[in-house]
CSV table of N, CA and C and ligand atoms in Angstrom, one decimal:
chain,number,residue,atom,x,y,z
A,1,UNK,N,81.5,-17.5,18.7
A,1,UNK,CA,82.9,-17.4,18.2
A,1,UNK,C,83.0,-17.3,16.7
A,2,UNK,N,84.2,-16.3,16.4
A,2,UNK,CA,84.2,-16.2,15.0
A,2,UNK,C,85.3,-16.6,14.6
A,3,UNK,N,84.8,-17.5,13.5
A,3,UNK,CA,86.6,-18.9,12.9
A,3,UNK,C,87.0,-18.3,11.5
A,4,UNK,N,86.0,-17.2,11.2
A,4,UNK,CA,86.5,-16.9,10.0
A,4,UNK,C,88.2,-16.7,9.8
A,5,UNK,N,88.7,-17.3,8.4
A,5,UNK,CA,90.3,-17.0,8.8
A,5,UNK,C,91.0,-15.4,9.4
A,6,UNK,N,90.1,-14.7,8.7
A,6,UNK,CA,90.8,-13.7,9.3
A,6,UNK,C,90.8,-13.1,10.4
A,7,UNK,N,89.9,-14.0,11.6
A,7,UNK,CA,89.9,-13.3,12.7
A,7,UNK,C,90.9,-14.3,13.9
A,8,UNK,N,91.8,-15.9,12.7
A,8,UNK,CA,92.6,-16.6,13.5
A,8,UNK,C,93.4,-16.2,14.1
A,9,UNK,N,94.0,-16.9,15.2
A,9,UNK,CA,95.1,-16.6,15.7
A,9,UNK,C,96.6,-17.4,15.1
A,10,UNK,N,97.5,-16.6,15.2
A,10,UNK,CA,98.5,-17.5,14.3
A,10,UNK,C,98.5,-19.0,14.2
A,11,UNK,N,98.6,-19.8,16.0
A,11,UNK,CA,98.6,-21.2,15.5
A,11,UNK,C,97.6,-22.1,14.9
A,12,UNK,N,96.0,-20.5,15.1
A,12,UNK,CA,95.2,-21.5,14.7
A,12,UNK,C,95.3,-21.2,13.2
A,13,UNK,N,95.7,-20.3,12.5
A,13,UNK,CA,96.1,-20.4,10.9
A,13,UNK,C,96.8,-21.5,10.9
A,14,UNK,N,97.8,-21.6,11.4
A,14,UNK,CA,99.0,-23.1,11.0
A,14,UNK,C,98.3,-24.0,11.3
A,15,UNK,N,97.5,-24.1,12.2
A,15,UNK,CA,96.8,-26.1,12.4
A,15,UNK,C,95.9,-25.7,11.3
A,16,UNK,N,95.5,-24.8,10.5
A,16,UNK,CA,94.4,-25.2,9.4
A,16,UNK,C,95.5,-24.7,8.0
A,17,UNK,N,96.3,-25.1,7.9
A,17,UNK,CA,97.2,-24.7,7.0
A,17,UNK,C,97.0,-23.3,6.2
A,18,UNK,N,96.7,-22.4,6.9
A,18,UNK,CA,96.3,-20.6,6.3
A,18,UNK,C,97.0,-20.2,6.7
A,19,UNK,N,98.5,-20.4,7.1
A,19,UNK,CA,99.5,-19.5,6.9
A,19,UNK,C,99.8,-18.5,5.3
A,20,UNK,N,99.5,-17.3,5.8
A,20,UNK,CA,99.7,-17.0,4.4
A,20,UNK,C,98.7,-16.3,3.8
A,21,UNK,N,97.4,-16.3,4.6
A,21,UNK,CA,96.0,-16.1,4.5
A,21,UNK,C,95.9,-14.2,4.0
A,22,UNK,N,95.4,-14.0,2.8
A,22,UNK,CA,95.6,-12.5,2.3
A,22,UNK,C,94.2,-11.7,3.3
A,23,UNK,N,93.8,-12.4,4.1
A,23,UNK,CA,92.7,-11.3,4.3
A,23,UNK,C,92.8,-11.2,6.0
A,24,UNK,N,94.3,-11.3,6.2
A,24,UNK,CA,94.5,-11.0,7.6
A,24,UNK,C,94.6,-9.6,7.9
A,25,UNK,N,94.7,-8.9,6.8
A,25,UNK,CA,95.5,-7.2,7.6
A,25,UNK,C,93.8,-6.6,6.9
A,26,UNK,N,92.6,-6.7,6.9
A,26,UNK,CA,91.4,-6.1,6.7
A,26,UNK,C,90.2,-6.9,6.6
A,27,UNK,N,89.9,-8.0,8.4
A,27,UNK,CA,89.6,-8.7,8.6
A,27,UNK,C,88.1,-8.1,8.1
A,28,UNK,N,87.3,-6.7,8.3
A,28,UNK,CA,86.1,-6.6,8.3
A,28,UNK,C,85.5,-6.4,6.7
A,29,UNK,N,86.3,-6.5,5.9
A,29,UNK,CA,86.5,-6.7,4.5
A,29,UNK,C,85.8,-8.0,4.1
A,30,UNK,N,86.6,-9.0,4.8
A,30,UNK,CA,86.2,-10.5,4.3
A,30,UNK,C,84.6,-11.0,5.7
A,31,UNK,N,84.6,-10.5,7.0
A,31,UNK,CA,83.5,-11.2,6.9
A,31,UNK,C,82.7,-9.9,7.5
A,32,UNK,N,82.8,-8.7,7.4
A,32,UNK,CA,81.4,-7.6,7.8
A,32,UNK,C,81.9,-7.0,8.9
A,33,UNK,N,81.1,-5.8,9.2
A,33,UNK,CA,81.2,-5.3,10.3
A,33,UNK,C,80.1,-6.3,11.4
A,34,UNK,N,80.5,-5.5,12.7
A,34,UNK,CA,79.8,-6.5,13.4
A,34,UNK,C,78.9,-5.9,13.5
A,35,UNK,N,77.1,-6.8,13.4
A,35,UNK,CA,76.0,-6.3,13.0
A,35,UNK,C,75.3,-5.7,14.5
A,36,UNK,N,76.2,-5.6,15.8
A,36,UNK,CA,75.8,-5.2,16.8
A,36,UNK,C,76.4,-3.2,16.6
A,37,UNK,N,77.3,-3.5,16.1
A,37,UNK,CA,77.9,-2.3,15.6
A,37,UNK,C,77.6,-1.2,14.6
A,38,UNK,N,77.4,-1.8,13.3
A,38,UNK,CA,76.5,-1.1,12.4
A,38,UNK,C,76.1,-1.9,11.6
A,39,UNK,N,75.1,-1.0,10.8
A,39,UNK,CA,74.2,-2.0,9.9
A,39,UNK,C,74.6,-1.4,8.7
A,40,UNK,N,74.8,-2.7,7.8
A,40,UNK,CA,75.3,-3.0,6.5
A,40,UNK,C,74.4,-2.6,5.9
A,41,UNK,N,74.1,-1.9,4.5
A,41,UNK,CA,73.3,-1.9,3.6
A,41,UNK,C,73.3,-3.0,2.4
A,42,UNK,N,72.6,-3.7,1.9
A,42,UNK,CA,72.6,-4.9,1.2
A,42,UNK,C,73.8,-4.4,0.0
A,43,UNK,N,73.2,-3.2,-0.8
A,43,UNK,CA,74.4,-2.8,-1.9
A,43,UNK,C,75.9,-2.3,-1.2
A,44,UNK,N,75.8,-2.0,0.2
A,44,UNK,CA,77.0,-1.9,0.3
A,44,UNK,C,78.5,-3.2,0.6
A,45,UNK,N,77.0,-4.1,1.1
A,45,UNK,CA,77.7,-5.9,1.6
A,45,UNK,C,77.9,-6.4,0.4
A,46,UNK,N,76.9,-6.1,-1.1
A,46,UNK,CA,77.9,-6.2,-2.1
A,46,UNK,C,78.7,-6.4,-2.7
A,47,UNK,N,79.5,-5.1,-2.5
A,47,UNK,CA,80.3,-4.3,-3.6
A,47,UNK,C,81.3,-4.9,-2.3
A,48,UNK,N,81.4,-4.5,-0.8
A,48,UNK,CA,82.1,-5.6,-0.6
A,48,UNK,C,83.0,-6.7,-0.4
A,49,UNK,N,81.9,-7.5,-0.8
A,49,UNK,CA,82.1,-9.0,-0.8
A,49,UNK,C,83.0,-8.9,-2.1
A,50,UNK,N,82.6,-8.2,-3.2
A,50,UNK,CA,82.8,-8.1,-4.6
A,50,UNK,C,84.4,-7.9,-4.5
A,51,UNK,N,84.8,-7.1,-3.9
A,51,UNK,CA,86.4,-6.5,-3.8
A,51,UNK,C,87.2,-7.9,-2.6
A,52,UNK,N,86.2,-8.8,-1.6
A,52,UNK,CA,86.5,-9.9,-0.7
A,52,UNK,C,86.7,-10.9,-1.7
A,53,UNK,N,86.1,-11.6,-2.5
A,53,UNK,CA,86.3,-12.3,-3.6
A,53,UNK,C,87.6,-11.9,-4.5
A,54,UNK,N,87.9,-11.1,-4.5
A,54,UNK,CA,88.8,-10.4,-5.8
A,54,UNK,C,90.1,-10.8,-5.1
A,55,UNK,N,90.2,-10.5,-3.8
A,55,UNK,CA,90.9,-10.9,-2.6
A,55,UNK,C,91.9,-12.4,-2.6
A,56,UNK,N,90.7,-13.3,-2.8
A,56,UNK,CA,90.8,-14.4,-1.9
A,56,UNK,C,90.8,-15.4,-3.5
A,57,UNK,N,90.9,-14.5,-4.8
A,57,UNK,CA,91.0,-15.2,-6.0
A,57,UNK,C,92.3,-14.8,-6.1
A,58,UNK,N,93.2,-14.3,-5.0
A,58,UNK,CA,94.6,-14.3,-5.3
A,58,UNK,C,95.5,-15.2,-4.0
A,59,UNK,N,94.6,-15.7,-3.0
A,59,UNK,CA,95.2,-15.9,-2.4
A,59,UNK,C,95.7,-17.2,-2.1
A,60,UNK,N,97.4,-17.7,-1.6
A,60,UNK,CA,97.6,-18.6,-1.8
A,60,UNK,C,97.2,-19.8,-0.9
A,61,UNK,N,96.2,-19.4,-0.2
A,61,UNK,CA,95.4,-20.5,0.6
A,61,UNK,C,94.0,-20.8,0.7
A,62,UNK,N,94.1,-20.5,-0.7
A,62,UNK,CA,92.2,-21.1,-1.5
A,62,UNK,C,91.4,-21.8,-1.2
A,63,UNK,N,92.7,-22.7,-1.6
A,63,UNK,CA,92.3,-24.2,-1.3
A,63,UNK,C,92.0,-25.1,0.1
A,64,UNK,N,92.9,-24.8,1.0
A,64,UNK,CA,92.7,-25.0,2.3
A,64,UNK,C,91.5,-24.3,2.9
A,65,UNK,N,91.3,-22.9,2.7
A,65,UNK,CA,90.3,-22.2,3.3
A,65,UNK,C,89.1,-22.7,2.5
A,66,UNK,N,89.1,-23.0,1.3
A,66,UNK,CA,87.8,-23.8,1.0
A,66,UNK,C,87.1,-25.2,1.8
A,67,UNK,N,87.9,-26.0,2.2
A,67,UNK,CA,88.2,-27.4,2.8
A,67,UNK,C,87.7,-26.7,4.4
A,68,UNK,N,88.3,-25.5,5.0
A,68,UNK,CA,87.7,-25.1,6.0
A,68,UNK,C,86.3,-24.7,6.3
A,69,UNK,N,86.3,-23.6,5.6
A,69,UNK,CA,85.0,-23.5,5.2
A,69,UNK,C,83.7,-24.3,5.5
A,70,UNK,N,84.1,-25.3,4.3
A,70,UNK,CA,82.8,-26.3,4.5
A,70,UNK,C,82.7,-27.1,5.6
A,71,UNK,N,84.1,-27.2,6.4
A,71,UNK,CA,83.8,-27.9,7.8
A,71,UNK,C,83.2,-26.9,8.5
A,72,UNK,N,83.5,-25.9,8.5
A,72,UNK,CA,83.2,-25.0,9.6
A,72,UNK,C,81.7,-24.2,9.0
A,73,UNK,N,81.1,-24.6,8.2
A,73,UNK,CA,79.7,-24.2,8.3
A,73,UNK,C,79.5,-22.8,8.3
A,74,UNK,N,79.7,-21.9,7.8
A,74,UNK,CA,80.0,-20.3,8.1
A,74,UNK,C,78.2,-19.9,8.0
A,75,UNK,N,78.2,-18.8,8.6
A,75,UNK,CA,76.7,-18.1,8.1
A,75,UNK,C,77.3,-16.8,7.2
A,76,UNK,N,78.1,-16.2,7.9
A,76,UNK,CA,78.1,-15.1,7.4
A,76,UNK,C,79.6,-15.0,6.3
A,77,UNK,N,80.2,-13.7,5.4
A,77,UNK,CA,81.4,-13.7,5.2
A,77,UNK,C,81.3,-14.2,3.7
A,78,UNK,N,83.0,-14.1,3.6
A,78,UNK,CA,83.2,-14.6,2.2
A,78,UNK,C,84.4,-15.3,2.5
A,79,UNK,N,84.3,-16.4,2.0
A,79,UNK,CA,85.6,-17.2,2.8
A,79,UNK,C,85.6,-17.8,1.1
A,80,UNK,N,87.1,-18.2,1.1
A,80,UNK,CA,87.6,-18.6,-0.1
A,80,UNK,C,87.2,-18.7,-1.6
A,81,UNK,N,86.8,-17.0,-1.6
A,81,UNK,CA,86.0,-16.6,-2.5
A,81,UNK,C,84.3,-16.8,-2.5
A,82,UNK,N,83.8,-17.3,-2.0
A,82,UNK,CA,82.7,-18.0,-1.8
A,82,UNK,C,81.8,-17.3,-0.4
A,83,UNK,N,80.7,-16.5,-0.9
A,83,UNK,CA,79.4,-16.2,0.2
A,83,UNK,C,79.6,-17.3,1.3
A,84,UNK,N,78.9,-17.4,2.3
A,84,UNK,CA,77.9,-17.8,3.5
A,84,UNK,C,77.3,-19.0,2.3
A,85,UNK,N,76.8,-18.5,1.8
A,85,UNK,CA,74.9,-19.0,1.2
A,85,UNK,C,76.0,-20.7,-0.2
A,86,UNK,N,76.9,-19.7,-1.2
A,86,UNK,CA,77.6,-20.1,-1.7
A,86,UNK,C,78.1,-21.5,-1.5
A,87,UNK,N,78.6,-21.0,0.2
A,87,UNK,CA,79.2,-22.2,0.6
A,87,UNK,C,78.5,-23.8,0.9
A,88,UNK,N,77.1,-23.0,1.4
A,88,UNK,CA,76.2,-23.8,2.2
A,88,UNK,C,75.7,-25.0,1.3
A,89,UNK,N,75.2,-24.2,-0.8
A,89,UNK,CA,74.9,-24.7,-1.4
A,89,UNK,C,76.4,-25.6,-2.1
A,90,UNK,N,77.2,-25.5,-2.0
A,90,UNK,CA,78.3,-26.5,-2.2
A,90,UNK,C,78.7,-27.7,-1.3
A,91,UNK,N,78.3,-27.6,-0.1
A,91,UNK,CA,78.5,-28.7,0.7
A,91,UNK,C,77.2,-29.5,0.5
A,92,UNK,N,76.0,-28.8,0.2
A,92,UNK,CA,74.6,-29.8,-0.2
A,92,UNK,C,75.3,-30.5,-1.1
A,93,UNK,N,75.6,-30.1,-2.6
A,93,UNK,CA,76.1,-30.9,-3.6
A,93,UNK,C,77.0,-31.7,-3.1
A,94,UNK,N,77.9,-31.2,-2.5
A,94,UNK,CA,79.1,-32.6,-2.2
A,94,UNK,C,78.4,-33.9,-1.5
A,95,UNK,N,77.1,-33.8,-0.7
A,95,UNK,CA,76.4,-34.5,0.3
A,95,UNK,C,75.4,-35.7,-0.7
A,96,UNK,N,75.2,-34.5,-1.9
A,96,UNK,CA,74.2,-35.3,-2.6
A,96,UNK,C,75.3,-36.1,-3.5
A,97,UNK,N,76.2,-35.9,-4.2
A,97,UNK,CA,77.4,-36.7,-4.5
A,97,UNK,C,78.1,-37.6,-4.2
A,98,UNK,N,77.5,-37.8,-2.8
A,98,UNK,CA,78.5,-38.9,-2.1
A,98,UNK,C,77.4,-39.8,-2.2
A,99,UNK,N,76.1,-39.1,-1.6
A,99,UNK,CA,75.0,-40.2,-2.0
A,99,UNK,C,74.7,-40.6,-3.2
A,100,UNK,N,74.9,-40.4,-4.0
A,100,UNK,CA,74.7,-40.7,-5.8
A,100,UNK,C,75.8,-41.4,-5.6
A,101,UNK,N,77.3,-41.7,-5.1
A,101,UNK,CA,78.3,-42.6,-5.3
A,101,UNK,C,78.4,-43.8,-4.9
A,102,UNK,N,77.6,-43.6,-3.3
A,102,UNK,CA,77.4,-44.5,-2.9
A,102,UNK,C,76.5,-45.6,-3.0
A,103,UNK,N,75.4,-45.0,-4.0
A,103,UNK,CA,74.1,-45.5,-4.4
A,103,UNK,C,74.7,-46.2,-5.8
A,104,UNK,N,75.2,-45.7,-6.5
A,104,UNK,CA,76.0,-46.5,-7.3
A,104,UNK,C,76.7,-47.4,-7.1
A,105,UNK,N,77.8,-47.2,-6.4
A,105,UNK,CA,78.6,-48.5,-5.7
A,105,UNK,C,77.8,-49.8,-5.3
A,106,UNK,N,76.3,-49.7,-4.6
A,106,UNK,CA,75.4,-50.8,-4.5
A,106,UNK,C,74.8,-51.5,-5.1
A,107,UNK,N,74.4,-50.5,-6.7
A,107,UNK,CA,74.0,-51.4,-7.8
A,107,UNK,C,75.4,-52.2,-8.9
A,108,UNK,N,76.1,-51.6,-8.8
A,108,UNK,CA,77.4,-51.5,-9.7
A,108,UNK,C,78.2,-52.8,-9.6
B,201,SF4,S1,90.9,-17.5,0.5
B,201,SF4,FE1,90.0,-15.6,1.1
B,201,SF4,S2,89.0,-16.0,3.1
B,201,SF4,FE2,90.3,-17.7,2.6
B,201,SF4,S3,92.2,-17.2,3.7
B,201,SF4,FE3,92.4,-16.5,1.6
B,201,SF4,S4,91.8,-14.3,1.6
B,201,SF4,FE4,91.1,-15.3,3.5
């Protein structure tokens, strides 16, 4: 299954507050063509991602779609300006963060 926002269905935009979501009308923009279908060239997933980003740095559901995102674990795509890989390494940090807070809170 693909949760990327742009392939939601309306109520599932509303229950994740993406109404409003700019990368609904050129869904294969934001997360690729499908790799059973054709194959992407690295410089072309690129340039891209590069114009998907430029996208999603305007869009008024950033912030939510970032908060998605990291629940939803993505592999592929660019969701809330942010790679697959991007994302993966920002939830590590938030993980090691909570551990560093909480490890504080015990000496503190
Ligand atoms: S931030 Fe980007 S991926 Fe997220 S809903 Fe907006 S346009 Fe789509």
């Amino acid at each position: 299954m693909n949760d990327h926002p742009s392939r939601l269905s309306t109520p599932d935009l509303r229950d994740e507050c993406l109404d409003g979501a700019e990368c609904l009308f050129d869904a294969e923009l934001h997360d690729g063509p499908d790799p059973e279908d054709r194959f992407e060239h690295p410089d072309a997933r690129a340039a891209r991602e590069d114009v998907a980003k430029d996208i999603c740095a305007t869009c008024p559901v950033q912030v939510a779609c970032l908060e998605y995102a990291i629940r939803t674990k993505p592999t592929s795509g660019v969701w809330a300006g942010l790679t697959a890989d991007e994302i993966a390494q920002l939830h590590a940090l938030r993980v090691e963060r909570k551990q560093f807070d909480i490890a504080f809170e015990e000496v503190a």
